[in-house]
Coordinates of C-alpha atoms in Angstrom, one line a residue:
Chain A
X1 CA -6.3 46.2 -5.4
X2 CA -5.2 44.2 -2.5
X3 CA -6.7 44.9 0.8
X4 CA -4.4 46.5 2.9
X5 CA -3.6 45.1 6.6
X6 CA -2.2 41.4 7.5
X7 CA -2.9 37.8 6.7
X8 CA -1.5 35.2 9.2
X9 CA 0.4 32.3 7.6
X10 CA -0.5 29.6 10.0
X11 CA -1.6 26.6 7.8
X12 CA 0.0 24.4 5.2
X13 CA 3.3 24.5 6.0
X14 CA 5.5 21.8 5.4
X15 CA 9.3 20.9 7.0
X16 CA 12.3 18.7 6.4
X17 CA 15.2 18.1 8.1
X18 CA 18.1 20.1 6.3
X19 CA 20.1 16.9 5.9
X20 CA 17.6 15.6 4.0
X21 CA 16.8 18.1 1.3
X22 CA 19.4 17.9 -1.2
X23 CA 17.8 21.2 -2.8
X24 CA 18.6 24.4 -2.4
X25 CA 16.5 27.9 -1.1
X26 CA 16.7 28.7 -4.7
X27 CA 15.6 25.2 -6.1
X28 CA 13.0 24.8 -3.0
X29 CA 11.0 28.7 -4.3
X30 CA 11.3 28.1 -8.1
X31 CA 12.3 24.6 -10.0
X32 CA 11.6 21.9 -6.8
X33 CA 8.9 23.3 -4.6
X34 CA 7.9 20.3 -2.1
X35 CA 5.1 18.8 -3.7
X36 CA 3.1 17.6 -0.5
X37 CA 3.6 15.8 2.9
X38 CA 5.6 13.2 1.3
X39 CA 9.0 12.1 3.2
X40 CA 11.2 13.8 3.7
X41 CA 8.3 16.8 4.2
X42 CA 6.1 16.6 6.6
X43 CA 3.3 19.1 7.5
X44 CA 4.8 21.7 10.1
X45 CA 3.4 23.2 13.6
X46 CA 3.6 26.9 12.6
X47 CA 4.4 28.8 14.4
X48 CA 5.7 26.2 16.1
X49 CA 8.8 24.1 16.8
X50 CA 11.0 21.8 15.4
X51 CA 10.0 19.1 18.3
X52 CA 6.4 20.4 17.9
X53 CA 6.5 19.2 14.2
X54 CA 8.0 16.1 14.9
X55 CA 5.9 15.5 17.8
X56 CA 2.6 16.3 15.8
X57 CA 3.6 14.0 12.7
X58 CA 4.2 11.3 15.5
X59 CA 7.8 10.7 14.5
X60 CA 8.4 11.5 18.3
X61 CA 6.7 10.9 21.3
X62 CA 4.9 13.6 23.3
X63 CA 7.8 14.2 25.7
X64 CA 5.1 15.7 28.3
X65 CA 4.0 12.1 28.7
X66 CA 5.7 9.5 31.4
X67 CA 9.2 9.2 30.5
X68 CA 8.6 10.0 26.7
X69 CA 11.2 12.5 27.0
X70 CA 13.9 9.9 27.6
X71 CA 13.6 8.3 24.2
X72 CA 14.2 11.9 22.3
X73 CA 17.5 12.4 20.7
X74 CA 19.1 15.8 22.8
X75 CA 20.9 18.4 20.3
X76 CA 24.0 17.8 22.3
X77 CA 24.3 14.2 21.0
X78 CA 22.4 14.8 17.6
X79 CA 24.3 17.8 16.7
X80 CA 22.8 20.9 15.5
X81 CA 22.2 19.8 12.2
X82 CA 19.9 17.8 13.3
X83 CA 17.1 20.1 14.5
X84 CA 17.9 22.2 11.5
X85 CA 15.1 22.6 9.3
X86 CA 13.5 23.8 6.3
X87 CA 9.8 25.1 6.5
X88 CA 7.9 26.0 3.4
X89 CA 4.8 27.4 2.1
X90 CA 2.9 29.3 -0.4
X91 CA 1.0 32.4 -0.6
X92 CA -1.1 33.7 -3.0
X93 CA -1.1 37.6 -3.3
X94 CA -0.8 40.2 -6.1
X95 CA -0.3 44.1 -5.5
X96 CA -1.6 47.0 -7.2
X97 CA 0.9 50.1 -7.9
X98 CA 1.9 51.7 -4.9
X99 CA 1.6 49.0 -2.7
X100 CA 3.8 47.3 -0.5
X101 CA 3.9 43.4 1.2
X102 CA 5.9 43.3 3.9
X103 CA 6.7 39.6 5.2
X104 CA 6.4 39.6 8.9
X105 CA 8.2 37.1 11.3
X106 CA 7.4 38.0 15.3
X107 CA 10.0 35.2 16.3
X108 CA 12.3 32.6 15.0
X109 CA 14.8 30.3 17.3
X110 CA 17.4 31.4 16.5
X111 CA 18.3 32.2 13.1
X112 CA 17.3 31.9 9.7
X113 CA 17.7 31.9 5.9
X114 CA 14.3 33.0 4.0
X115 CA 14.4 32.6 0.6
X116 CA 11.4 34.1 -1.3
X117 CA 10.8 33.0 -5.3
X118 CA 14.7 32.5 -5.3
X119 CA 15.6 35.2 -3.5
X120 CA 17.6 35.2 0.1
X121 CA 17.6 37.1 3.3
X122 CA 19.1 36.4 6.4
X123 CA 17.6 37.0 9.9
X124 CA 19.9 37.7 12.3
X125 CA 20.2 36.1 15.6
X126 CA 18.1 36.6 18.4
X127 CA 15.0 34.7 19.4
X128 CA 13.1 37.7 20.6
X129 CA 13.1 40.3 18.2
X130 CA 10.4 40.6 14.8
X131 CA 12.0 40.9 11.5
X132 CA 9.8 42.8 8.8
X133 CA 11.1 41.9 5.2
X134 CA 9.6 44.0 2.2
X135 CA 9.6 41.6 -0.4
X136 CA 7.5 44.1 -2.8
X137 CA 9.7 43.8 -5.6
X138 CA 10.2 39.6 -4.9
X139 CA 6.9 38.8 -5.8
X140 CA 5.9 36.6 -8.4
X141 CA 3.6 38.4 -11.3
X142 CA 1.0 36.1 -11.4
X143 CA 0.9 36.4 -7.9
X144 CA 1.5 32.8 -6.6
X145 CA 4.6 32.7 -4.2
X146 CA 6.9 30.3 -2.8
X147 CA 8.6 30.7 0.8
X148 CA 11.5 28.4 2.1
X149 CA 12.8 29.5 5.8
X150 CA 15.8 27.0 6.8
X151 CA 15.8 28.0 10.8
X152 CA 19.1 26.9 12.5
X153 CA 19.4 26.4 16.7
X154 CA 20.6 28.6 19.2
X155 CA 24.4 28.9 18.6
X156 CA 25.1 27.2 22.2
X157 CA 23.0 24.7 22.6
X158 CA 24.3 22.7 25.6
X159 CA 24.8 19.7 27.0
X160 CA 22.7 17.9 29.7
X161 CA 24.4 16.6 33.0
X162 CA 23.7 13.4 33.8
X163 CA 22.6 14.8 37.1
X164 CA 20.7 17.5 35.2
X165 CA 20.8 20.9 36.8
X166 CA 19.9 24.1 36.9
X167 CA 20.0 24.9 32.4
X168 CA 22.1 22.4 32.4
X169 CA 25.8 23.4 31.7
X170 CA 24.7 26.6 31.2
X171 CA 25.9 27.1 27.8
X172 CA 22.1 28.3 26.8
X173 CA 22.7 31.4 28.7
X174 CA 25.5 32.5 26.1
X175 CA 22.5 33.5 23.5
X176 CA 19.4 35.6 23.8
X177 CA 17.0 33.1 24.1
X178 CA 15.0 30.3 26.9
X179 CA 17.3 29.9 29.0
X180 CA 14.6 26.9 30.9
X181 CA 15.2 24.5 27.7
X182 CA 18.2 22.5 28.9
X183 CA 15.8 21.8 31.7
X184 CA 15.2 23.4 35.1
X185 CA 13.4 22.0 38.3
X186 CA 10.4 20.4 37.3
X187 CA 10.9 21.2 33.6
X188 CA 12.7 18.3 31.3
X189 CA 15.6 19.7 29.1
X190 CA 14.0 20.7 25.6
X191 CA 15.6 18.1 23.3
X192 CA 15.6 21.0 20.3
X193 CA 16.2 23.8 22.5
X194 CA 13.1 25.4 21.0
X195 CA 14.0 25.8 17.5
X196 CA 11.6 26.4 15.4
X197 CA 9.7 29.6 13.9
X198 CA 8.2 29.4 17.3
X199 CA 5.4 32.6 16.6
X200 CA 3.5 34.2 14.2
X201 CA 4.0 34.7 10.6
X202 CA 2.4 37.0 8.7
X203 CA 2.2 39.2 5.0
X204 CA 1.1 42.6 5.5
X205 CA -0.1 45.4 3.1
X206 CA 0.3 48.9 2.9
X207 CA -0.3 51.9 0.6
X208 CA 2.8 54.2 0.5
X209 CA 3.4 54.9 3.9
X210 CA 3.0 52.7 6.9
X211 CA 2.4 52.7 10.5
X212 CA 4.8 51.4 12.9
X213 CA 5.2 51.2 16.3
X214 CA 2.5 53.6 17.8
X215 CA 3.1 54.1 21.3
X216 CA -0.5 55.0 23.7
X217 CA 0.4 57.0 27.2
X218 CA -1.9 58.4 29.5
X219 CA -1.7 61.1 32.0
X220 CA -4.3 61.5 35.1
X221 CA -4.7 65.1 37.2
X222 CA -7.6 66.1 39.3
X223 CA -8.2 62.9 40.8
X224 CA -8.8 61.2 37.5
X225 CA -11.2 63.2 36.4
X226 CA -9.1 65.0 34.1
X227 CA -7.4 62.6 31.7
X228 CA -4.8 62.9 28.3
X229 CA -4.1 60.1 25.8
X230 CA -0.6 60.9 24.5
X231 CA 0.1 58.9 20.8
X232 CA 3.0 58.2 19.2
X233 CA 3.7 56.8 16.0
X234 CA 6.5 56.1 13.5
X235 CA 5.6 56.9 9.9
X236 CA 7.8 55.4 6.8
X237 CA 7.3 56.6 3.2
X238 CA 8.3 53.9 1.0
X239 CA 7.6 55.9 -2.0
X240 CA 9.7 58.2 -4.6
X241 CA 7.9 61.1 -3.8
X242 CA 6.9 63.3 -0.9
X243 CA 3.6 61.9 0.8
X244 CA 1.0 64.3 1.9
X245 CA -0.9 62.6 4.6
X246 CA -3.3 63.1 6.8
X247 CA -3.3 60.9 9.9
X248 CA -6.6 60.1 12.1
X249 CA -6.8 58.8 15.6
X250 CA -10.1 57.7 16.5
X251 CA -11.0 56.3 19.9
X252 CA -14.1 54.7 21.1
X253 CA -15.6 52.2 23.9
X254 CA -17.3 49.8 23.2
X255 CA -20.4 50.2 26.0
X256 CA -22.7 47.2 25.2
X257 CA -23.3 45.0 22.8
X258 CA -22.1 47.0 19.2
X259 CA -23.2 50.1 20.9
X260 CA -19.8 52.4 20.8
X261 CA -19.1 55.8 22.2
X262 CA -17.4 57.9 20.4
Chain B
X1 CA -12.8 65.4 21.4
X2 CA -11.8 61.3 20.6
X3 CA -11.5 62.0 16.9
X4 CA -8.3 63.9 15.3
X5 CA -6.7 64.6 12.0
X6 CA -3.9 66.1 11.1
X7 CA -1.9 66.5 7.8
X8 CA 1.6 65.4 8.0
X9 CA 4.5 65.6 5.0
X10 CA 6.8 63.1 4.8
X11 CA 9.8 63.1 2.8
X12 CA 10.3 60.5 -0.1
X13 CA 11.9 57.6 1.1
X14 CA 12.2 58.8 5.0
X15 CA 10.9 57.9 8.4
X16 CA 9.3 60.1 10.4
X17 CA 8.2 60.4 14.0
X18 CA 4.8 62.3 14.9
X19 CA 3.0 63.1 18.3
X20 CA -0.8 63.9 18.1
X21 CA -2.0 66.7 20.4
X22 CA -3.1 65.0 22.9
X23 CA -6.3 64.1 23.5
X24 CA -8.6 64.9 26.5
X25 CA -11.2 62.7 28.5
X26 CA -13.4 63.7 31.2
X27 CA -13.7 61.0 33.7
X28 CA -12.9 58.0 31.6
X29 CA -13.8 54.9 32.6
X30 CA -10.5 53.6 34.2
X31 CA -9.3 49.8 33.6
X32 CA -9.0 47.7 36.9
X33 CA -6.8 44.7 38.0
X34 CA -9.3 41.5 38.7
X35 CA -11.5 42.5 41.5
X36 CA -11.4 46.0 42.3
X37 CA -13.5 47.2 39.3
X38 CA -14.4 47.0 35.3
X39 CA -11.2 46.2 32.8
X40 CA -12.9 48.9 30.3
X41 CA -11.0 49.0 27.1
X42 CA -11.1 51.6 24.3
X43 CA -10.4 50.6 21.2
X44 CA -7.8 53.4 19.6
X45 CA -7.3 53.0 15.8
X46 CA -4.8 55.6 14.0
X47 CA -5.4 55.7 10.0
X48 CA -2.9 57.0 7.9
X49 CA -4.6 58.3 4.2
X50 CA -2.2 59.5 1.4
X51 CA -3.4 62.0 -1.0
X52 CA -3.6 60.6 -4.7
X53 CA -3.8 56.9 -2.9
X54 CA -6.2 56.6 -0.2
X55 CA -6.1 54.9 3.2
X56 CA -2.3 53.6 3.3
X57 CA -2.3 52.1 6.8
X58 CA -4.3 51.1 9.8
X59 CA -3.5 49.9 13.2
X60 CA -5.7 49.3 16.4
X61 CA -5.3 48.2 19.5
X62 CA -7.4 48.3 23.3
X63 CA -6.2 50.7 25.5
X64 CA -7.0 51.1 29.0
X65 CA -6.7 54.3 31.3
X66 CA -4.9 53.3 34.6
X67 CA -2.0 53.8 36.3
X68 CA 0.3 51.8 38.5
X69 CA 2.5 52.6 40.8
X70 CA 5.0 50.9 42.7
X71 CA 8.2 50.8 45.3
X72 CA 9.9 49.0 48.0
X73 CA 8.9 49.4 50.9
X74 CA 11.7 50.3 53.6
X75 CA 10.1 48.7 56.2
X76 CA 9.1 45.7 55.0
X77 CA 11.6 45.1 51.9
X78 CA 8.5 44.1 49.7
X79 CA 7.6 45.8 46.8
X80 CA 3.9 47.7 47.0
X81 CA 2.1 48.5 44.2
X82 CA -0.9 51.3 43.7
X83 CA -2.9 51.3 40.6
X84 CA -5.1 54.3 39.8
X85 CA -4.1 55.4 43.2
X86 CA -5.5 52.9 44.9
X87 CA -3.5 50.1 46.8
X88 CA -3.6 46.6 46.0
X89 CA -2.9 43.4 47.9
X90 CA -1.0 41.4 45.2
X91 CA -2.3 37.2 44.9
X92 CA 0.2 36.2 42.0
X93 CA 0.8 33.1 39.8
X94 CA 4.2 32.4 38.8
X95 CA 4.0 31.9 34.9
X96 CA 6.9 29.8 32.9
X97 CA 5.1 29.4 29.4
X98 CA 2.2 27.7 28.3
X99 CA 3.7 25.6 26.8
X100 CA 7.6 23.6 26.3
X101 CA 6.6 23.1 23.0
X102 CA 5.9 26.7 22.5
X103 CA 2.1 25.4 21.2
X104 CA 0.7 28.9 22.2
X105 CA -3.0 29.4 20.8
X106 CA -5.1 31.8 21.4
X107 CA -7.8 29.2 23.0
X108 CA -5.1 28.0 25.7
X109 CA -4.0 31.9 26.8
X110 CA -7.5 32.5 27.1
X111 CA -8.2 29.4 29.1
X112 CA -5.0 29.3 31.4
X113 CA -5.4 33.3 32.1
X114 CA -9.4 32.8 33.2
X115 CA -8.4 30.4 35.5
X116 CA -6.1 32.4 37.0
X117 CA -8.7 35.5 37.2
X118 CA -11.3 32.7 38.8
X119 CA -8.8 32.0 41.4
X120 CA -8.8 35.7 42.5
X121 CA -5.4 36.0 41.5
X122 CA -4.8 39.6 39.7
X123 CA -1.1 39.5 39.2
X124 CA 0.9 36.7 36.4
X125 CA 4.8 37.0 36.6
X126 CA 6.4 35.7 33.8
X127 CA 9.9 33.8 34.6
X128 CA 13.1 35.4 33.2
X129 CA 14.1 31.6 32.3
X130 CA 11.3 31.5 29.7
X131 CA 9.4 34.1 27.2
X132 CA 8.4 37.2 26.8
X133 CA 5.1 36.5 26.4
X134 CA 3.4 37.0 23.6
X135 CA 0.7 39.4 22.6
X136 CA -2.1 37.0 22.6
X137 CA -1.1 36.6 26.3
X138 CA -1.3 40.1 27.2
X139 CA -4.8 40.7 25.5
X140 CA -6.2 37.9 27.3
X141 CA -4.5 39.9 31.1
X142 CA -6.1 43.0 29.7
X143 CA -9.8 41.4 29.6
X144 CA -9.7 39.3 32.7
X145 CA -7.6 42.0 35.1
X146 CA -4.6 40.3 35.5
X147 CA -1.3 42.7 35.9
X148 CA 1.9 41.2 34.6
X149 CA 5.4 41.1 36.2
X150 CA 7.6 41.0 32.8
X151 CA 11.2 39.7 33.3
X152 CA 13.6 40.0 31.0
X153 CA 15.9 36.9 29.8
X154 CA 18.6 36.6 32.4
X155 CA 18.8 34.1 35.5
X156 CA 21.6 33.3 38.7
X157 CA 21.7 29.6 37.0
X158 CA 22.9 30.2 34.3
X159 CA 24.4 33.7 34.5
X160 CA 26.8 33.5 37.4
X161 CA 25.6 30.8 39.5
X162 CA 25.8 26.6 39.5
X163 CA 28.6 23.8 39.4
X164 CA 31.4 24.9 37.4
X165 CA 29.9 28.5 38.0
X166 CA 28.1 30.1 35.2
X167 CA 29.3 33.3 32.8
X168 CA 28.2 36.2 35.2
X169 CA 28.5 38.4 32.6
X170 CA 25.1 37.3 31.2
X171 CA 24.6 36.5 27.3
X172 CA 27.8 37.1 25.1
X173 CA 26.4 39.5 22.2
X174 CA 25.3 42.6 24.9
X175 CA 23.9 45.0 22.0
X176 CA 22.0 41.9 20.8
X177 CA 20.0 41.4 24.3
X178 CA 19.1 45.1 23.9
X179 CA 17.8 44.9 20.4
X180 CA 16.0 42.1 21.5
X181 CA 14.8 44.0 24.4
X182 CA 13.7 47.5 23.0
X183 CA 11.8 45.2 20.6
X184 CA 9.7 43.1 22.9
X185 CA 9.4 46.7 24.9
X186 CA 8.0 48.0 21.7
X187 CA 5.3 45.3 20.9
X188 CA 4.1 45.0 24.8
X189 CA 4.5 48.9 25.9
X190 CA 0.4 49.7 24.8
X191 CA -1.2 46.5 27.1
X192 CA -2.7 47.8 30.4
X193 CA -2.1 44.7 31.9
X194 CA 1.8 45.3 31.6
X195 CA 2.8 46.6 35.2
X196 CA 6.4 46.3 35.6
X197 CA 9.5 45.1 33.9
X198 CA 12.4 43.4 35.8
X199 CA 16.3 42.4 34.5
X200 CA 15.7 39.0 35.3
X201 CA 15.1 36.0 37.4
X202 CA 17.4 36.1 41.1
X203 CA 19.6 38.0 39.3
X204 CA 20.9 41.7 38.0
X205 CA 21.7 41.8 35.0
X206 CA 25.7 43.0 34.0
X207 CA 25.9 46.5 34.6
X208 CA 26.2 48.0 31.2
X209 CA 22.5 46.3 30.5
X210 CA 21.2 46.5 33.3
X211 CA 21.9 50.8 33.2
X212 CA 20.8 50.3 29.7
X213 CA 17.3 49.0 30.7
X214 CA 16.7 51.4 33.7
X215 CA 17.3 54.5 31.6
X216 CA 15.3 52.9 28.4
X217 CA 12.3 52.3 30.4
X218 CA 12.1 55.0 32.9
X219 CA 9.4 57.4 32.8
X220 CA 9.9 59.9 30.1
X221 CA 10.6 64.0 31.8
X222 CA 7.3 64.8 29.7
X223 CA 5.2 62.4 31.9
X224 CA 6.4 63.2 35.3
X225 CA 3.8 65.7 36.8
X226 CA 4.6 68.1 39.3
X227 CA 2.4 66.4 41.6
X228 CA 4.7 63.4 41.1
X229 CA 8.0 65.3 41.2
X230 CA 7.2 66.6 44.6
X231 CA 7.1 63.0 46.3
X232 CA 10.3 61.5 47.2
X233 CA 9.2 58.0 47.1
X234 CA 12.1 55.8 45.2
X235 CA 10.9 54.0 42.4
X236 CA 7.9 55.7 41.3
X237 CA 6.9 54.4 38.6

């Protein structure tokens, strides 16, 4: 059985520029998986950006550096299918009955197309919001998996003044996202606008029913001396049948060392 | 008195939500903005076991006993802030991102926050222009003290202000800014460092969110105490 809780996706990515992969989602998780770091792929900065990746394969220059930034194609005169891109990866991971994989994204900029052994989803817009995919029945059987995000830019990306400004001309603040990337004081106008699947991605397994979302409060009378902890949590069967549970809340303080209250 | 179970039904296919009874501490040891005292942390964990499966779910995270307080002041027009009753001279850094390339590790909140705690500072306000941060960043304000000024993603620059003059009416998809919002609220709310949330950078938000965010995040009827309800301060937190 498959330990429950989450395993972070941060290594051995690889991306391409969309207008370079002639393949499909569906060709990229079954037939045609990338086979390495080999051009058009390159290994990816996940989580990450689309600059960041190019920046780390040295394709680009830091843009953080003396006028680096300068020599950077800007989205407005690229277009946005340039700074589209396909990221992809594998995980291995087989399930016993009963449990669940749930793949986790805590941000993308700004939308997306995951495609899981063949299979789409879309995430929606929005650059801060986590998307939580249960791709239980997805999985491959012998338990070797192939993901393929395509991650597209904000929807109004901008264009830069040649006087710069304050974000530009402003277009950035149509969408929910930075609105500091098409530059702002002291900062230089992002040339991908942050694209990217810019934090962390994760699998995460569960039994039956899962936890989500607890919420901690505490109240204070007496001067602090006498003090409630208030929890909250959401609870979500994803079984056929009713689940009799029984739910623990444990707290403890660490004093020294491993020595914990309790 | 720290260790509770309780058996809970839920229907096939459904969500449910469930409170615990609350639980009580005598004189806990309270978390503290850099320099007045200890950032003590306990570590909650919540289990969920199904029967005929075994444990199902876990989830932990530090908590830390405190609370803050704060208002504008009508003679000064500043904003003064009290945590665990006690008031606190505020020495802030202004905080864009770590990062334009959005590198954000672990080892660089960690560094970048310690600095800011060795410079006596106990207060990080995070720029509307830029993030929410994320929840590396917060863990790292928990442990070194640092309270956190949390805007959300609007600015004057480019929401009504500049040459030709910006949309005023902030970000075009409204109920898309508040699903991103109650989000990020739910993935920050449990960080002891998180001290107040504000609509944006120079700027209010349109009305509709800005009504939206006030009555999402104000403090919930269950949680004001009578010995709260019987100040007239504005803005109690």
């Amino acid at each position: 059985m498959a330990e429950i809780g989450k395993i972070v996706l941060d290594s051995g990515w690889l991306a391409a520029r969309s207008t370079e992969v002639q393949l499909t989602g569906t060709q990229l998780t079954t037939t045609h998986p990338p086979s390495g770091p080999t051009s058009p792929w390159m290994e990816a900065a996940v989580p990450g950006t689309v600059l960041g990746t190019l920046v780390k394969n040295k394709v680009v220059p830091d843009p953080f550096y003396g006028l680096e930034n300068e020599t950077i194609i800007d989205i407005a005169d690229s277009g946005r299918e340039y700074y589209t891109f396909w990221f992809f990866t594998t995980f291995e991971r087989k399930l016993s009955g009963n449990q669940h994989l749930l793949l986790n994204f805590r941000a993308i900029n700004y939308s997306a197309e995951v495609y899981l052994n063949g299979h789409k989803k879309v995430l929606p817009k929005g650059m801060f919001r986590r998307h939580s995919l249960d791709v239980t029945d997805i999985l491959n059987p012998d338990g070797q998996n192939l993901l393929a995000v395509l991650v597209h830019p904000p929807d109004h990306p901008g264009e830069i003044p040649p006087e710069g400004g304050q974000g530009g001309d402003h277009e950035i603040g149509k969408d929910v996202a930075t609105q500091y990337v098409e530059g702002w004081d002291w900062i230089v106008p992002i040339r991908d606008r942050n694209t990217g699947i810019w934090d962390e991605v994760s699998i995460y397994i569960t039994g039956p029913v899962k936890i989500i979302d607890p919420h901690l409060v505490s109240t204070f009378f007496d001067g602090y001396k006498r003090v409630y902890l208030h929890a909250t949590t959401e609870l979500e069967n994803k079984s056929a049948w009713v689940a009799e549970c029984n739910l623990t809340i444990q707290v403890s303080l660490e004093l020294e060392g491993s020595i914990c209250l309790v | 008195e720290h260790l509770q179970t309780r058996h809970v039904s839920i229907p096939a296919g459904k969500s449910v939500q469930y409170t615990f009874p609350e639980l009580f501490f005598y004189k806990p040891n309270l978390w503290w903005p850099n320099g007045m005292g200890k950032q003590s942390l306990y570590n909650v964990i919540i289990t969920v076991d199904v029967e005929g499966y075994g444990e199902s779910d876990s989830w932990s995270h530090l908590f830390g006993f405190r609370k803050i307080e704060s208002y504008i002041d009508s003679g000064t027009g500043g904003r003064l802030f009290k945590v665990n009753g006690q008031p606190i001279f505020i020495r802030g850094g202004n905080w864009i991102l770590s990062d334009g390339l959005l590198r954000l590790s672990r080892k660089r909140y960690k560094t970048d926050i310690k600095f800011h705690a060795d410079m006596n500072f106990n207060m990080i306000r995070c720029w509307g222009g830029g993030l929410a941060e994320r929840p590396e960043f917060y863990h790292y304000c928990d442990i070194y003290g640092l309270l956190v000024w949390q805007e959300f993603w609007i600015t004057g620059d480019v929401d009504g202000r500049g040459v030709p003059v910006s949309n005023p009416d902030g970000p075009l998809d409204h109920d898309l800014f508040l699903l991103c919002a109650r989000d990020t609220i739910k993935l920050l709310r449990n960080h002891p460092s998180l001290a107040l949330w504000v609509g944006g950078n120079e700027q209010v938000p349109p009305p509709d969110l800005n009504n939206a965010l006030k009555n999402d995040l104000k403090l919930h009827p269950y949680f004001v105490t009578s010995e709260e309800a019987g100040k007239s301060i504005q803005g109690l937190s």
